[in-house]
PDB file of C-alpha atoms in Angstrom:
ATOM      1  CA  UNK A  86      10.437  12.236 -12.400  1.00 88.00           C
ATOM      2  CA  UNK A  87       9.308   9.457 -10.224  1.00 91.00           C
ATOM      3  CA  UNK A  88       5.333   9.905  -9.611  1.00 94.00           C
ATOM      4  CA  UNK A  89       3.404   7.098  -7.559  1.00 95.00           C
ATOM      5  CA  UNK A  90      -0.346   7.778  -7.217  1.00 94.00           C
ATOM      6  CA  UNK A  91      -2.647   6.167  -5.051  1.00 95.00           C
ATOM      7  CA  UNK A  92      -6.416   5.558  -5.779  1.00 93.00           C
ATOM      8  CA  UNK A  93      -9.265   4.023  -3.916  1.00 92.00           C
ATOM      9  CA  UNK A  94      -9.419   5.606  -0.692  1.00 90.00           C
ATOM     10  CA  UNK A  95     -12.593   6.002   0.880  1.00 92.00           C
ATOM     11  CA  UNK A  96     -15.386   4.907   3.556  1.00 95.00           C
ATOM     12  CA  UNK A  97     -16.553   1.535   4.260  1.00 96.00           C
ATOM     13  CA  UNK A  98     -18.254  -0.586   6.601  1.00 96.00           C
ATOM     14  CA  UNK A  99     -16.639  -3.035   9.097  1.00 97.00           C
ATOM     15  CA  UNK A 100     -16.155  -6.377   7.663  1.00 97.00           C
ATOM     16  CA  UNK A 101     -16.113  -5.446   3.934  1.00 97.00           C
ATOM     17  CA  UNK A 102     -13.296  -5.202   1.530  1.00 96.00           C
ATOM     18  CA  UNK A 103     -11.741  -2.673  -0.374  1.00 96.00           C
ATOM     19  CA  UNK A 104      -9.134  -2.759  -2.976  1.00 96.00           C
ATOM     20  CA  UNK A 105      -6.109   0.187  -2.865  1.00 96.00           C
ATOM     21  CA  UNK A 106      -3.730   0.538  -6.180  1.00 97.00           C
ATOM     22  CA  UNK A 107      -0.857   2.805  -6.827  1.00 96.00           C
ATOM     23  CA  UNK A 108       0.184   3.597 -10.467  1.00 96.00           C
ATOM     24  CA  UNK A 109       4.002   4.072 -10.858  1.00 95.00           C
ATOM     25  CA  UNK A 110       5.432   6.430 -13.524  1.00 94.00           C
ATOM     26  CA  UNK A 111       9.269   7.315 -14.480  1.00 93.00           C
ATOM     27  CA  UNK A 112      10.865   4.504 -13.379  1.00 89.00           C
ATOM     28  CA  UNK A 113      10.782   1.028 -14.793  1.00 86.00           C
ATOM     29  CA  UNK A 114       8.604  -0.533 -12.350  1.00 87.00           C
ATOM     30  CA  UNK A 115       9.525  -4.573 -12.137  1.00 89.00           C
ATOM     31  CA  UNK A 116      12.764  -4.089 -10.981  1.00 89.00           C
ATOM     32  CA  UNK A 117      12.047  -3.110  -7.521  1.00 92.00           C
ATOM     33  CA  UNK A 118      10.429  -3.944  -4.399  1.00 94.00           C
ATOM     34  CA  UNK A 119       7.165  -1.739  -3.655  1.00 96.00           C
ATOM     35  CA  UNK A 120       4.962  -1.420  -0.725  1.00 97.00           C
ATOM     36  CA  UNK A 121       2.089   0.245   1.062  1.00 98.00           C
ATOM     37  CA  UNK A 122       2.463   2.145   4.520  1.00 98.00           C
ATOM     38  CA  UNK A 123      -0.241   3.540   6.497  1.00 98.00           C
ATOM     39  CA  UNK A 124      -0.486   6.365   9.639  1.00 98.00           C
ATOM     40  CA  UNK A 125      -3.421   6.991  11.227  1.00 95.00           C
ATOM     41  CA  UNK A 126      -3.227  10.303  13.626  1.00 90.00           C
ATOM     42  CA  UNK A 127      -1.191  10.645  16.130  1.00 93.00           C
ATOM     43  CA  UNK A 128       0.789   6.983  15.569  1.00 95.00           C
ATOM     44  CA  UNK A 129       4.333   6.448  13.500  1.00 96.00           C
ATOM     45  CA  UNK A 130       3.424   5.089   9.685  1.00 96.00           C
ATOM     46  CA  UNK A 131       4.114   1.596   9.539  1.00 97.00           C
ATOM     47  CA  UNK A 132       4.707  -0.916   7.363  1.00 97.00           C
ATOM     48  CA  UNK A 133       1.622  -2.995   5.434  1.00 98.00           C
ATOM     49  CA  UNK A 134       2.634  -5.255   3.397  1.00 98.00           C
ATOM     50  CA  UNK A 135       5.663  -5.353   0.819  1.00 97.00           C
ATOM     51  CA  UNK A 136       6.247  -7.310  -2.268  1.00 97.00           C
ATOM     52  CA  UNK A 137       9.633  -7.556  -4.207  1.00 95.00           C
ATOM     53  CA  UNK A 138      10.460  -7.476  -7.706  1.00 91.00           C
ATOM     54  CA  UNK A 139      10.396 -11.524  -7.383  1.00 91.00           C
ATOM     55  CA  UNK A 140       6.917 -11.318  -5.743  1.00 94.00           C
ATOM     56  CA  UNK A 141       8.021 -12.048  -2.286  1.00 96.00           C
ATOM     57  CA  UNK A 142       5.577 -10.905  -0.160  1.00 97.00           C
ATOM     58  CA  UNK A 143       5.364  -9.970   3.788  1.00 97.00           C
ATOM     59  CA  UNK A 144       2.691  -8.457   6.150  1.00 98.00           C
ATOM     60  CA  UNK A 145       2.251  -6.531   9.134  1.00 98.00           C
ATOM     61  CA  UNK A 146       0.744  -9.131  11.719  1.00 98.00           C
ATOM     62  CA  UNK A 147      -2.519  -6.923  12.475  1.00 97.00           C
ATOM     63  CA  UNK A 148      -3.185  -7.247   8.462  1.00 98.00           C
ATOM     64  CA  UNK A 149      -1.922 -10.736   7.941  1.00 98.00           C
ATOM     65  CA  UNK A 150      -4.916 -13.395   6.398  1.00 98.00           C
ATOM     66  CA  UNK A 151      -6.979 -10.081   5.719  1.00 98.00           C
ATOM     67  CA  UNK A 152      -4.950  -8.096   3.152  1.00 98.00           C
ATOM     68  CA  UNK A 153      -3.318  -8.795  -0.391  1.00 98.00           C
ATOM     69  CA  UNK A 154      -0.454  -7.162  -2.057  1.00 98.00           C
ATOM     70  CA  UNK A 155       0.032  -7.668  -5.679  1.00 97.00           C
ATOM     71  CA  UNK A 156       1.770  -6.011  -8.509  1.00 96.00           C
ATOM     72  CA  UNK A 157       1.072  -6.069 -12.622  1.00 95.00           C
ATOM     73  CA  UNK A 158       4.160  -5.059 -13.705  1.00 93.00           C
ATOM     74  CA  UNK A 159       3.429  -4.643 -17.081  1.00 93.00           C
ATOM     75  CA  UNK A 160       0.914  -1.674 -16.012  1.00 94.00           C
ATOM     76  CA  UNK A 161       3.373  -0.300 -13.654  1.00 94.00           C
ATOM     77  CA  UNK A 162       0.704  -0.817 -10.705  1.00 95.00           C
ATOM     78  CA  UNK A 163       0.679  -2.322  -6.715  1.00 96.00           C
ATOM     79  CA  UNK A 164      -2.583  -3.343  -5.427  1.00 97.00           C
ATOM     80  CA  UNK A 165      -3.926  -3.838  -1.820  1.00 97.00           C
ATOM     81  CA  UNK A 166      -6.996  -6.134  -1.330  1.00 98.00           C
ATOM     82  CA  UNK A 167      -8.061  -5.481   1.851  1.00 97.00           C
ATOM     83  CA  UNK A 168     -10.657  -8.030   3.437  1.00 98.00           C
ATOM     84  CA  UNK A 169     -12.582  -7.999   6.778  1.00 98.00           C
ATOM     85  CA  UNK A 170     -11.718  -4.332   7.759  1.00 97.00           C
ATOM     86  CA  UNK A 171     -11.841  -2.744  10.930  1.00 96.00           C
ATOM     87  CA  UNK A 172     -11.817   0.434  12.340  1.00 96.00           C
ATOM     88  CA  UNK A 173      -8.393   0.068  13.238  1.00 95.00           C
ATOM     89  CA  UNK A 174      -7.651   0.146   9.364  1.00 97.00           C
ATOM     90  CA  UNK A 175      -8.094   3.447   8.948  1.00 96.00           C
ATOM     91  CA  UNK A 176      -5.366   5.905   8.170  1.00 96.00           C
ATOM     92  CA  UNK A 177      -3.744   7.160   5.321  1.00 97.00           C
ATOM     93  CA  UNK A 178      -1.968   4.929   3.238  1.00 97.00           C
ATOM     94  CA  UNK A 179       0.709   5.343   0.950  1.00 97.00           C
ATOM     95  CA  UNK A 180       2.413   3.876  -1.661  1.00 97.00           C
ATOM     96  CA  UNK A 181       6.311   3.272  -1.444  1.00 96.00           C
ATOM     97  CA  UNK A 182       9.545   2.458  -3.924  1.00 94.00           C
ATOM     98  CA  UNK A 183      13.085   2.944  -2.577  1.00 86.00           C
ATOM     99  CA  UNK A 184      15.714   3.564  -5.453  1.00 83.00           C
ATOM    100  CA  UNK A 185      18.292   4.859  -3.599  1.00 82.00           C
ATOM    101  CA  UNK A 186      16.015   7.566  -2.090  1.00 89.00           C
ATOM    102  CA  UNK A 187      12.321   6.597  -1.205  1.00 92.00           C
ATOM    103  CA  UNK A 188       9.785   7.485  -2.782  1.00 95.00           C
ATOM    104  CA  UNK A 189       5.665   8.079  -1.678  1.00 96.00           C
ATOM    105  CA  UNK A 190       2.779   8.677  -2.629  1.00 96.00           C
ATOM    106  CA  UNK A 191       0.637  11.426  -1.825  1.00 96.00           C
ATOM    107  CA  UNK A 192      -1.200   9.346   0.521  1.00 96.00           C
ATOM    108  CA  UNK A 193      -4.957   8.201   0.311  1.00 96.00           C
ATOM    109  CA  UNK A 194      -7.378   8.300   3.149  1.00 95.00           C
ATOM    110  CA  UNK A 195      -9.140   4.773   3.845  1.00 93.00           C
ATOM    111  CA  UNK A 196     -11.658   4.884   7.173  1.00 95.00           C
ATOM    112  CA  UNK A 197     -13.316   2.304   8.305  1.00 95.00           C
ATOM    113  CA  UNK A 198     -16.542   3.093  10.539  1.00 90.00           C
ATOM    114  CA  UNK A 199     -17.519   1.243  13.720  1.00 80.00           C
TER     115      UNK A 199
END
């Protein structure tokens, strides 16, 4: 079964950093593109940032020149440095695969106070 577990959720202060990381089990990991997602309340999720199995990455503009994805492929993990947060970071965020159906995380709850 595919899992994909998030860690490192929590509450931080505006302008400080924060580093998110999803562990991937039951599937061999390098092959595919993975990503991270966020919804706050109320709003759609939306795309973070994305990284392929060539380490291609792309951003969401409000998170471009402040976050990070990277992958370790040989621990079957994505990262998300996140840098000079906001308020508006917060939401849940989730970790993504798509082989032939997607897959997500549980989701893990990252706020931001103002």
């Amino acid at each position: 079964q595919v899992q994909l577990v998030e860690s490192g959720g929590g509450l931080v202060q505006p302008g400080e950093s924060l580093r998110l990381s999803c562990a991937a089990s039951g599937i061999i990991f390098s092959i595919y593109a993975v990503g991270w997602y966020r919804q706050a309340p109320g709003k759609q999720r939306e795309l973070v940032a994305r990284i392929t199995d060539g380490g291609r990455t792309e951003y969401a503009d409000s998170v471009k020149g402040r976050f990070t994805i990277s992958r370790d492929n040989a621990k079957n993990t994505v990262s998300l440095q996140m840098n000079s947060l906001k308020p508006g970071d917060t939401a849940v965020y989730y970790c993504h695969l798509r082989h032939g159906v997607n897959y997500w995380g549980q989701g893990t709850q990252f706020t931001v106070s103002s």
